[in-house]
Short mmCIF file of C-alpha atoms and ligand atoms in Angstrom, two decimals:
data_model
loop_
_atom_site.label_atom_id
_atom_site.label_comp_id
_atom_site.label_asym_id
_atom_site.label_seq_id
_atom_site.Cartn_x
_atom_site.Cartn_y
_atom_site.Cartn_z
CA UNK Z 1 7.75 153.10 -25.13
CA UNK Z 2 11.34 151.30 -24.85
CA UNK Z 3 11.43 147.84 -25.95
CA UNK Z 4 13.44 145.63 -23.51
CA UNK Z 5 15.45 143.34 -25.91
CA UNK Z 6 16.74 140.64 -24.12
CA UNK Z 7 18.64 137.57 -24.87
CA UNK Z 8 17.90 134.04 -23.31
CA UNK Z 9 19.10 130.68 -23.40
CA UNK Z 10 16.21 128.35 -25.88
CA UNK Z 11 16.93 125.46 -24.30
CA UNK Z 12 17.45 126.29 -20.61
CA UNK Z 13 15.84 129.45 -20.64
CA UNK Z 14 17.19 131.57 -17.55
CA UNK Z 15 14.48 132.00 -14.43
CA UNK Z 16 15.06 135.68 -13.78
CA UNK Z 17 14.83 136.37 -17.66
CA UNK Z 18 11.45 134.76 -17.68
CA UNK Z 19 10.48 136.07 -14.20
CA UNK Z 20 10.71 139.52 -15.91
CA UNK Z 21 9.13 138.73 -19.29
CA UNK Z 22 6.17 137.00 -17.18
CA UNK Z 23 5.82 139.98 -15.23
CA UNK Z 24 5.15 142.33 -18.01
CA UNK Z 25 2.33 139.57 -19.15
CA UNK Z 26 0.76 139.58 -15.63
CA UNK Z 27 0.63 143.24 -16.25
CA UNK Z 28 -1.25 143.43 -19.56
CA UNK Z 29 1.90 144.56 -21.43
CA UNK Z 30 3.42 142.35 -24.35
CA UNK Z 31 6.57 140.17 -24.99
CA UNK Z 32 7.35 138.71 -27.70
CA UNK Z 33 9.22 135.28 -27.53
CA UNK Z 34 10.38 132.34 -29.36
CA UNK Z 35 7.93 129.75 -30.25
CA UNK Z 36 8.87 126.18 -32.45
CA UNK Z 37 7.21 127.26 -35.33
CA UNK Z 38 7.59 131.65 -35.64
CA UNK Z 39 7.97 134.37 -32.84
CA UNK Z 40 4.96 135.27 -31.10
CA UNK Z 41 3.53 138.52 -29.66
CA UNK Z 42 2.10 137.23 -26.24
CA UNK Z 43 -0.60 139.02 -24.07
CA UNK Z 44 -3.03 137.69 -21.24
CA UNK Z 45 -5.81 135.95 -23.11
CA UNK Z 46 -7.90 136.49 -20.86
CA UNK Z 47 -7.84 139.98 -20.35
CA UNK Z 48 -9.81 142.23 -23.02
CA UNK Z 49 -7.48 144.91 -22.77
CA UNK Z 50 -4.29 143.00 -23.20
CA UNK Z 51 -5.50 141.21 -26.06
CA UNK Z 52 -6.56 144.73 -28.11
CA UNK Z 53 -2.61 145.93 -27.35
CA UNK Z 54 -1.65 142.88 -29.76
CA UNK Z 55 -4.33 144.25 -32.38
CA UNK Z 56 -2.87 148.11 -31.98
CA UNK Z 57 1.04 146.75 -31.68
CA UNK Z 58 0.60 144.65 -34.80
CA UNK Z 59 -1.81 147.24 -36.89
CA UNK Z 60 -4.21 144.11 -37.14
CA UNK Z 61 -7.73 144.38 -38.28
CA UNK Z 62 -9.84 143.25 -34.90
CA UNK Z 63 -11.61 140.64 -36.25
CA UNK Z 64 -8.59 138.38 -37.23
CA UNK Z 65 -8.86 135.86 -34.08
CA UNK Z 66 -5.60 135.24 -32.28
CA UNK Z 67 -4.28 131.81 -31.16
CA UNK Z 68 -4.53 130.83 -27.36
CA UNK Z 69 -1.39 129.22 -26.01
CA UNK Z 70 -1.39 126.97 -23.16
CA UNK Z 71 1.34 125.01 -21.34
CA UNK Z 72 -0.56 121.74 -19.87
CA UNK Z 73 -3.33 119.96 -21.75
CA UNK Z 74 -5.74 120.48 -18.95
CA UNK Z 75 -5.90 124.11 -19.50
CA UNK Z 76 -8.27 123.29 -22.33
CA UNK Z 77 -11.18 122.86 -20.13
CA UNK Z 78 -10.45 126.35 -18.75
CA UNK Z 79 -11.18 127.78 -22.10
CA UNK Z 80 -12.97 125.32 -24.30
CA UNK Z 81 -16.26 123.62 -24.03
CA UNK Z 82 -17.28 120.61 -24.88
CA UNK Z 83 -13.72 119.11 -24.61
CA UNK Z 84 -14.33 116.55 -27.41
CA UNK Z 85 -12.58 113.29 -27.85
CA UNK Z 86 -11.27 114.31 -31.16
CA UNK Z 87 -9.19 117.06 -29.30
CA UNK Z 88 -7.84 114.94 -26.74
CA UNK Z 89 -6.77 112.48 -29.12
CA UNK Z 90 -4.34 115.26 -31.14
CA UNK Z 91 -3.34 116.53 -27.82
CA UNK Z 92 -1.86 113.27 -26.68
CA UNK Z 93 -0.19 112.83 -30.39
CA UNK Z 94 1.02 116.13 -31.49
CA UNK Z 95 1.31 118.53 -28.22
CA UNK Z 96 3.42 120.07 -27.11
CA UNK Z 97 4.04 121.12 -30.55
CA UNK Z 98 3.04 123.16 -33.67
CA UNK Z 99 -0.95 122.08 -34.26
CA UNK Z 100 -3.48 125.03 -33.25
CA UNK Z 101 -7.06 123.18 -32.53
CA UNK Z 102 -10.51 125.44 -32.66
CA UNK Z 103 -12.70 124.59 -30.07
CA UNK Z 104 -16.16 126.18 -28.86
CA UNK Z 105 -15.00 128.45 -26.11
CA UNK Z 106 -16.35 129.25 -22.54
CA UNK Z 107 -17.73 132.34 -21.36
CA UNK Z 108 -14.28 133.32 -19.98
CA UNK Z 109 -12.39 134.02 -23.26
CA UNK Z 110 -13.08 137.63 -24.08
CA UNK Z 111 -14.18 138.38 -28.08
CA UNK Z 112 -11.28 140.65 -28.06
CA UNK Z 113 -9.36 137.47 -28.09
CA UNK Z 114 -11.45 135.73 -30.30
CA UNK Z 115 -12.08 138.13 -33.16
CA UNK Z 116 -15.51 138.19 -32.04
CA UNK Z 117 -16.18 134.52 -32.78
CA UNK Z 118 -17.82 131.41 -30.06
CA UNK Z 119 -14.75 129.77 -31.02
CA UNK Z 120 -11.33 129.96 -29.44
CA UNK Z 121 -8.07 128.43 -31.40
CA UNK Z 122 -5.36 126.63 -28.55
CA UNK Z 123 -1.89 125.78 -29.35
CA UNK Z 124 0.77 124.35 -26.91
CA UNK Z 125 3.60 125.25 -27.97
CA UNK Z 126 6.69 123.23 -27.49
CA UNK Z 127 9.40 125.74 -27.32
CA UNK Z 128 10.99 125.80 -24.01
CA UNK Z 129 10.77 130.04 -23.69
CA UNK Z 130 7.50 129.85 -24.73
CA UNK Z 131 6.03 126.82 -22.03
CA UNK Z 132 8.18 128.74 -18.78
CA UNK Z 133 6.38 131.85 -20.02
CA UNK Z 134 3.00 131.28 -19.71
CA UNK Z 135 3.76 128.42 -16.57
CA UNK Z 136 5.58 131.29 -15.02
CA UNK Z 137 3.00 133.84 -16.00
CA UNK Z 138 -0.10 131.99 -14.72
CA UNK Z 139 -1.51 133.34 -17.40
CA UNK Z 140 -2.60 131.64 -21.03
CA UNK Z 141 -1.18 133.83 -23.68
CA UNK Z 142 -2.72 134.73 -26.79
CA UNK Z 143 -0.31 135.36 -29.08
CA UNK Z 144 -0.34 135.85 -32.85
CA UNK Z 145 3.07 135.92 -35.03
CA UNK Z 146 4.61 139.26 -34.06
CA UNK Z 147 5.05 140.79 -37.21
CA UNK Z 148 3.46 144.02 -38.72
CA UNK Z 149 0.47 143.10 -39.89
CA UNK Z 150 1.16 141.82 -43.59
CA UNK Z 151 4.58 141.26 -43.81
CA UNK Z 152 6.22 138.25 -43.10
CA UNK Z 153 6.47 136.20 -40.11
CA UNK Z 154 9.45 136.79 -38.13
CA UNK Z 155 11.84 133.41 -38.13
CA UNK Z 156 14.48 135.64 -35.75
CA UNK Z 157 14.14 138.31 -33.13
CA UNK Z 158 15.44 140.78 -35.35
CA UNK Z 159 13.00 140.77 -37.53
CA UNK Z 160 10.33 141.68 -34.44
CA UNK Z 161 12.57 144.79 -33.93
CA UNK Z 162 12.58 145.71 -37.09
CA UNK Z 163 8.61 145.37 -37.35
CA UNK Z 164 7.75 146.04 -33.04
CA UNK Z 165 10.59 148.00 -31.79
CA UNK Z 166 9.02 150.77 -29.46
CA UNK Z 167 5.82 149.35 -29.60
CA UNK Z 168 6.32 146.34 -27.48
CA UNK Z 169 7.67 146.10 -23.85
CA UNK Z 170 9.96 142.99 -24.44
CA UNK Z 171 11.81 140.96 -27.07
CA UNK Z 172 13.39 137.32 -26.02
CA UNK Z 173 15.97 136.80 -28.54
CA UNK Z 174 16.18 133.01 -28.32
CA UNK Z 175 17.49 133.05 -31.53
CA UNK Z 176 16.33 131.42 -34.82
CA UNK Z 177 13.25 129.54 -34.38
CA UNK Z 178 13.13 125.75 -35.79
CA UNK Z 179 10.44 125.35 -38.13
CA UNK Z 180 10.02 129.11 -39.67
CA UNK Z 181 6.22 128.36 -41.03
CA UNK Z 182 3.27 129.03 -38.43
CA UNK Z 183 1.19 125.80 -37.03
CA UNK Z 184 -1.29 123.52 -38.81
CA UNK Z 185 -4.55 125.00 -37.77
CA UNK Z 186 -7.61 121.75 -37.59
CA UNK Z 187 -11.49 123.30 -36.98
CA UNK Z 188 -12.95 120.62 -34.19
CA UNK Z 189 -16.00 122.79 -33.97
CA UNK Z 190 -17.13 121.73 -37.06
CA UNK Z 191 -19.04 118.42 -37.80
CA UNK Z 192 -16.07 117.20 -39.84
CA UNK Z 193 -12.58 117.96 -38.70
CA UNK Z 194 -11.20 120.42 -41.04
CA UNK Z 195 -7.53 122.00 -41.95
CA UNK Z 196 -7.94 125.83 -42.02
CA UNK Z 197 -4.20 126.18 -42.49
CA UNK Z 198 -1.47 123.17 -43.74
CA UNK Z 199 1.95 123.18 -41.43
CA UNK Z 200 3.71 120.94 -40.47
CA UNK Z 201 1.50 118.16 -39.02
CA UNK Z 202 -0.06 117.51 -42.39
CA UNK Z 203 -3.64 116.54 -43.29
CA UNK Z 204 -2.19 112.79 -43.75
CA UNK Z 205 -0.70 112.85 -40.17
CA UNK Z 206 -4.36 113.95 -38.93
CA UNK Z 207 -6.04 111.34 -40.68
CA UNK Z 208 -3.71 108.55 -38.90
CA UNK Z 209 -5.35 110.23 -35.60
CA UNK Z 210 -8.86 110.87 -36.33
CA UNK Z 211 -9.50 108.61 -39.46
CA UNK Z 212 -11.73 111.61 -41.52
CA UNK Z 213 -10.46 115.10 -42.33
CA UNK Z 214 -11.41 117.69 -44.46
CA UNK Z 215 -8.00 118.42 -46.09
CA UNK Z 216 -6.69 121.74 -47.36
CA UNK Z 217 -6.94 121.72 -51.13
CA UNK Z 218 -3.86 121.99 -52.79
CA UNK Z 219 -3.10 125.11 -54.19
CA UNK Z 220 -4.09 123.72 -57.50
CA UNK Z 221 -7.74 123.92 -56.83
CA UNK Z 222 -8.39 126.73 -54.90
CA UNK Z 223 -7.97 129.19 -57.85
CA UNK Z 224 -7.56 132.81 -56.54
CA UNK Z 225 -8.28 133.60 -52.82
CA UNK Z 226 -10.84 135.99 -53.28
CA UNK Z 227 -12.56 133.91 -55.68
CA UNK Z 228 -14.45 131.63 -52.68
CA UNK Z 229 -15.57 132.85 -49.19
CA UNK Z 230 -12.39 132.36 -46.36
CA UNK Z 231 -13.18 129.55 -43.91
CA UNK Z 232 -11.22 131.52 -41.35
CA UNK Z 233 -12.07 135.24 -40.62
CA UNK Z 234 -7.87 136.25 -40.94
CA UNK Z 235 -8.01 134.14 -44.08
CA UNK Z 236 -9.53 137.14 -46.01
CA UNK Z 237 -6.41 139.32 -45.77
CA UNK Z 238 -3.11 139.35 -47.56
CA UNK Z 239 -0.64 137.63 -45.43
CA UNK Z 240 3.41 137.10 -45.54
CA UNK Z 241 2.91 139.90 -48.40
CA UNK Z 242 6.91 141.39 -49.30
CA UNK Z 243 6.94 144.77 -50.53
CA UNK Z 244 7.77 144.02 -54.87
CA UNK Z 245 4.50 142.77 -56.62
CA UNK Z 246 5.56 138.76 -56.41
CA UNK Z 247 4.64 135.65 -58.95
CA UNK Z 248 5.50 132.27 -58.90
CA UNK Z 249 6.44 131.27 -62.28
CA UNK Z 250 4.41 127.17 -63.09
CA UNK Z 251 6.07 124.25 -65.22
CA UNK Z 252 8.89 122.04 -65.85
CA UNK Z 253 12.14 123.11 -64.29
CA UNK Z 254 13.71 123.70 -67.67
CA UNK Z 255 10.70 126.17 -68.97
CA UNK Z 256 10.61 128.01 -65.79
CA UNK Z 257 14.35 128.64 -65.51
CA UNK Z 258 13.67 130.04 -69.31
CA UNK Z 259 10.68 132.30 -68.62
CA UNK Z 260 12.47 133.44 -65.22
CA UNK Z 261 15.58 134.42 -67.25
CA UNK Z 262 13.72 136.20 -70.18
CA UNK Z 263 11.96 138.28 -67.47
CA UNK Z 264 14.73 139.40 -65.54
CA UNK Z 265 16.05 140.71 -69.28
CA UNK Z 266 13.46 142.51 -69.92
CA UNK Z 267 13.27 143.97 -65.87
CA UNK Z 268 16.70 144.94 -66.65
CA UNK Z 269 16.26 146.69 -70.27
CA UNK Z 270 14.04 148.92 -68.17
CA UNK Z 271 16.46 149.48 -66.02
CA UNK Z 272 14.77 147.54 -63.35
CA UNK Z 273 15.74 145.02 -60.64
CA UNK Z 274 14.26 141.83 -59.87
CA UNK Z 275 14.39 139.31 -56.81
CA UNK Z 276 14.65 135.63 -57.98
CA UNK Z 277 13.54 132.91 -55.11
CA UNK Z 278 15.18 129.69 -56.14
CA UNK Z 279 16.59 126.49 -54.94
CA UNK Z 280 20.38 125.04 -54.56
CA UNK Z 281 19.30 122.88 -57.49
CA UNK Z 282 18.61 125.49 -59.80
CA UNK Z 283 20.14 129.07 -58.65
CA UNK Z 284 23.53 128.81 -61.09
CA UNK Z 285 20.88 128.99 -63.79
CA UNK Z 286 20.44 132.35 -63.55
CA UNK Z 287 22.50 135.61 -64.12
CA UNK Z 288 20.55 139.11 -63.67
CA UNK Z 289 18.50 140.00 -60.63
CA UNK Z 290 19.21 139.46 -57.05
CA UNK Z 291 19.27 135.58 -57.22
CA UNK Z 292 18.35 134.35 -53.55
CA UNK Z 293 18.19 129.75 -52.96
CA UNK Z 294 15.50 129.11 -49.83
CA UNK Z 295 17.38 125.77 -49.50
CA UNK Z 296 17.50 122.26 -51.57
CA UNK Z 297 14.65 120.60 -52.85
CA UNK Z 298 15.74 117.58 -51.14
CA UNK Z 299 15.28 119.59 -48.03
CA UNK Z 300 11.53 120.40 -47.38
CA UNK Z 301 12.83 121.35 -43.91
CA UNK Z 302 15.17 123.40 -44.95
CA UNK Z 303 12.80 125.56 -47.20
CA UNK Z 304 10.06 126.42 -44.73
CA UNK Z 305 12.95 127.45 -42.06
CA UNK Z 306 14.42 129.78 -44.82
CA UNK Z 307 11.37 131.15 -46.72
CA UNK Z 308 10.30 134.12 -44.68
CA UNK Z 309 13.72 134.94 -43.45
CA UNK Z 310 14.71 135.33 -47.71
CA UNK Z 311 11.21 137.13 -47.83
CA UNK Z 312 12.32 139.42 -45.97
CA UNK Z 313 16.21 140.45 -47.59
CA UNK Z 314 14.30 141.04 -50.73
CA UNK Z 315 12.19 143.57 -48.55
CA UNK Z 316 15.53 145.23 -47.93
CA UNK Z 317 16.28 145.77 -51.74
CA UNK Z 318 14.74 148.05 -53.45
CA UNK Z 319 13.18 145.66 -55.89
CA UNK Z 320 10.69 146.31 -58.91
CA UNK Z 321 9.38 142.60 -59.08
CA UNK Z 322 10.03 139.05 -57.45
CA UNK Z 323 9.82 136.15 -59.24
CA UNK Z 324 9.61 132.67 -57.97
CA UNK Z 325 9.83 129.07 -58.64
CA UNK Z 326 7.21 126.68 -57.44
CA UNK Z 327 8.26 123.61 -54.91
CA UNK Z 328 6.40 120.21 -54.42
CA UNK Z 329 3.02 120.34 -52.83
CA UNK Z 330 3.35 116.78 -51.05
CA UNK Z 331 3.70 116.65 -47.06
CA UNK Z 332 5.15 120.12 -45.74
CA UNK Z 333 5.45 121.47 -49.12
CA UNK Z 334 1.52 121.75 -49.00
CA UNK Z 335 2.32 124.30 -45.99
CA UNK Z 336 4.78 125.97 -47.50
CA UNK Z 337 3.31 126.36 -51.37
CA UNK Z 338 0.42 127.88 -49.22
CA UNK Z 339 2.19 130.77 -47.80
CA UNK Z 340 4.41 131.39 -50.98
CA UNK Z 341 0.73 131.47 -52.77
CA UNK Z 342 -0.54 134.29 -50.49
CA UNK Z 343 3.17 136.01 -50.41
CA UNK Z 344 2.59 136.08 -54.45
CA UNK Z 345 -1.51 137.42 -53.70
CA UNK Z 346 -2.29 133.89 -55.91
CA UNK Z 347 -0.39 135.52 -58.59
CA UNK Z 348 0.78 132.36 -61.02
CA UNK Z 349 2.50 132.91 -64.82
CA UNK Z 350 2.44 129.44 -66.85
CA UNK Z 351 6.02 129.15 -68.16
CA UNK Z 352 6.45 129.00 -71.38
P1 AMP P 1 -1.43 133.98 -36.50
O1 AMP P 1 -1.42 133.73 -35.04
O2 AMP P 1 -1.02 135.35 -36.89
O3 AMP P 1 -0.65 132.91 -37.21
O4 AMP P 1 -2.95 133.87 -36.99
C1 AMP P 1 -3.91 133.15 -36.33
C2 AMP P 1 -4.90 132.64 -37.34
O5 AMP P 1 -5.63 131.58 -36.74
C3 AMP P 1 -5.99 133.63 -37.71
O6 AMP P 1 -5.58 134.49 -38.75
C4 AMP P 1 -7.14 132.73 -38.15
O7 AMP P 1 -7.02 132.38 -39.51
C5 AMP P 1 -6.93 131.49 -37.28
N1 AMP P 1 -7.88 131.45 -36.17
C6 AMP P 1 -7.68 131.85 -34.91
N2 AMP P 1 -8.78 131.68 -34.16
C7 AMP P 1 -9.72 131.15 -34.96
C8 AMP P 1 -11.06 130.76 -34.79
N3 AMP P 1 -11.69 130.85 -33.61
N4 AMP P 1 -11.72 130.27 -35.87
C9 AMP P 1 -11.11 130.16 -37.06
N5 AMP P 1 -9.82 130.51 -37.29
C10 AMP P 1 -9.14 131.01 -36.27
MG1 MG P 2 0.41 135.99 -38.45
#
């Protein structure tokens, strides 16, 4: 199949652009578009058939649920049921914008959709392409990040090529996304409220809204991933995975810097070459290796927008090993030690 890449405007997205892109959805074919947070790989939701093109496009295992978008609260009682007042409450603080909710769904939502759960997950996305997409559409668009399955989220819509070209029917290129981590994901069909996946609406920022949540543990406690059951079907696979064996190097700035340097000597005795993930603060510390900053320490912001995109040049390299410093696990950094934790499969080395 050709993919159609096109280019269009993120703020004033242009009608005939979207009138094309929504015509492909109405059709059961996929686009992938710009959303705040990554780009997604959009399909009717509602449509069984649609919704297994994502799983085939992506190489996806089936029962890895995709996220519903929608583009006016209402269109939660299309799909969910009970409604409850906890859901309403986030929707009137935090939508449009990057916080996926799991609801009981209705009869309507296929199991393709759903991974083969009673449960649906519903974003609203606040991305102008993304909102004129499914309003022009008329359809509600499932749509999971639209990378290969296992590598990175794509923060640009050349990284979809790269990972979708000929596979898809349409790329928007609305340029680099905002955010670069994928939403905050709260369980509401639960008993207590519960935070499958930390983003950027943090477990403290639910709290304000609903008073009790079951927090994501910090990475501290969890231990290895396969060491406890997932709470999420897709939790049980390697995500954001790059291609060189990663590991996030643990302890004071000065010790790590140490350990990271005595490995890359070694690396390079054997005539290897290693990727270094580092921050402004720190990256004239180091000399061998391909030595790559995701952004200040200052910046939270800036790290999340620049982690997958970095992720991703060391994919280009023809690396033997990665190794990584460890950022601050407070507010976003919660989200964003997360994915580093599953890019590095839990892998941790105590510096020395
Ligand atoms: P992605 O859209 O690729 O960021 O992934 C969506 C993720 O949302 C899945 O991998 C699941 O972890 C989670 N998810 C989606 N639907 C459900 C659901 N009904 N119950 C629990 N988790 C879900
Ligand atoms: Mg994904």
């Amino acid at each position: 199949m050709e993919t159609i890449l096109e280019t269009i405007d993120p703020v004033n997205p242009e009608a005939d652009v979207i009138r094309r892109a929504a015509e492909f959805i109405k059709n059961g074919d996929l686009v992938a578009f710009p959303t705040e947070t990554v780009y997604g790989l959009g399909a009717d939701a509602l449509r069984p058939e649609a919704s297994q093109k994502i799983y085939a496009a992506k190489g996806r295992p089936s029962d890895n649920p995709l996220i519903v978008h929608i583009a006016q609260i209402e269109d939660l009682y299309r799909i969910a049921d009970p409604v409850p007042e906890e859901a309403l409450l986030l929707a009137k603080r935090f939508w449009p914008g990057p916080l996926t909710m799991i609801l009981h769904k209705k009869e309507c939502v296929p199991k393709q959709t759903t991974g083969g759960l009673n449960t649906v997950a519903i974003r609203f996305p606040s991305h102008p392409v993304a909102r004129e997409l499914i309003r022009q559409s008329g359809c509600l668009i499932a749509a999971p990040s639209a990378n290969t399955s296992g590598r990175p989220s794509p923060t640009c819509a050349e990284h979809v090529h790269r990972d979708l070209d000929g596979r898809i029917a349409m790329i928007l290129d609305g340029g680099e996304v905002g955010l670069g981590l994928e939403s905050t994901i709260i369980d509401l069909s639960v008993d207590r409220p519960a935070v499958l996946r930390p983003g950027f609406i943090t477990a403290e920022m639910l709290k304000e809204v609903l008073g009790d949540v079951d927090g994501e543990k910090p990475f501290a406690e969890t231990g290895h991933e396969d060491s406890h059951a997932p709470k999420a079907p897709g939790m049980k696979y390697t995500h954001y995975a790059p291609k060189a064996p990663m590991t996030l190097v643990r302890g004071e700035q000065e010790a790590v810097i140490r350990t990271i340097r005595q490995l890359a000597a070694k690396h390079r005795e054997k005539g290897e070459r290693i990727g270094i993930l580092c921050s402004d603060e720190t990256a004239g510390s180091y000399e061998d290796g391909l030595i790559k900053s995701i952004g200040s320490r200052a910046a939270e912001a800036e790290i999340a927008h620049n982690l997958y995109r970095v992720l991703r040049e060391f994919d280009e390299q023809d690396l033997d090993a990665i190794y990584s410093e460890m950022f601050d696990t407070a507010g976003v950094g919660q989200a964003i030690m997360n994915r580093m934790l599953k890019a590095a499969g839990h892998r941790i080395l105590d510096a020395d």
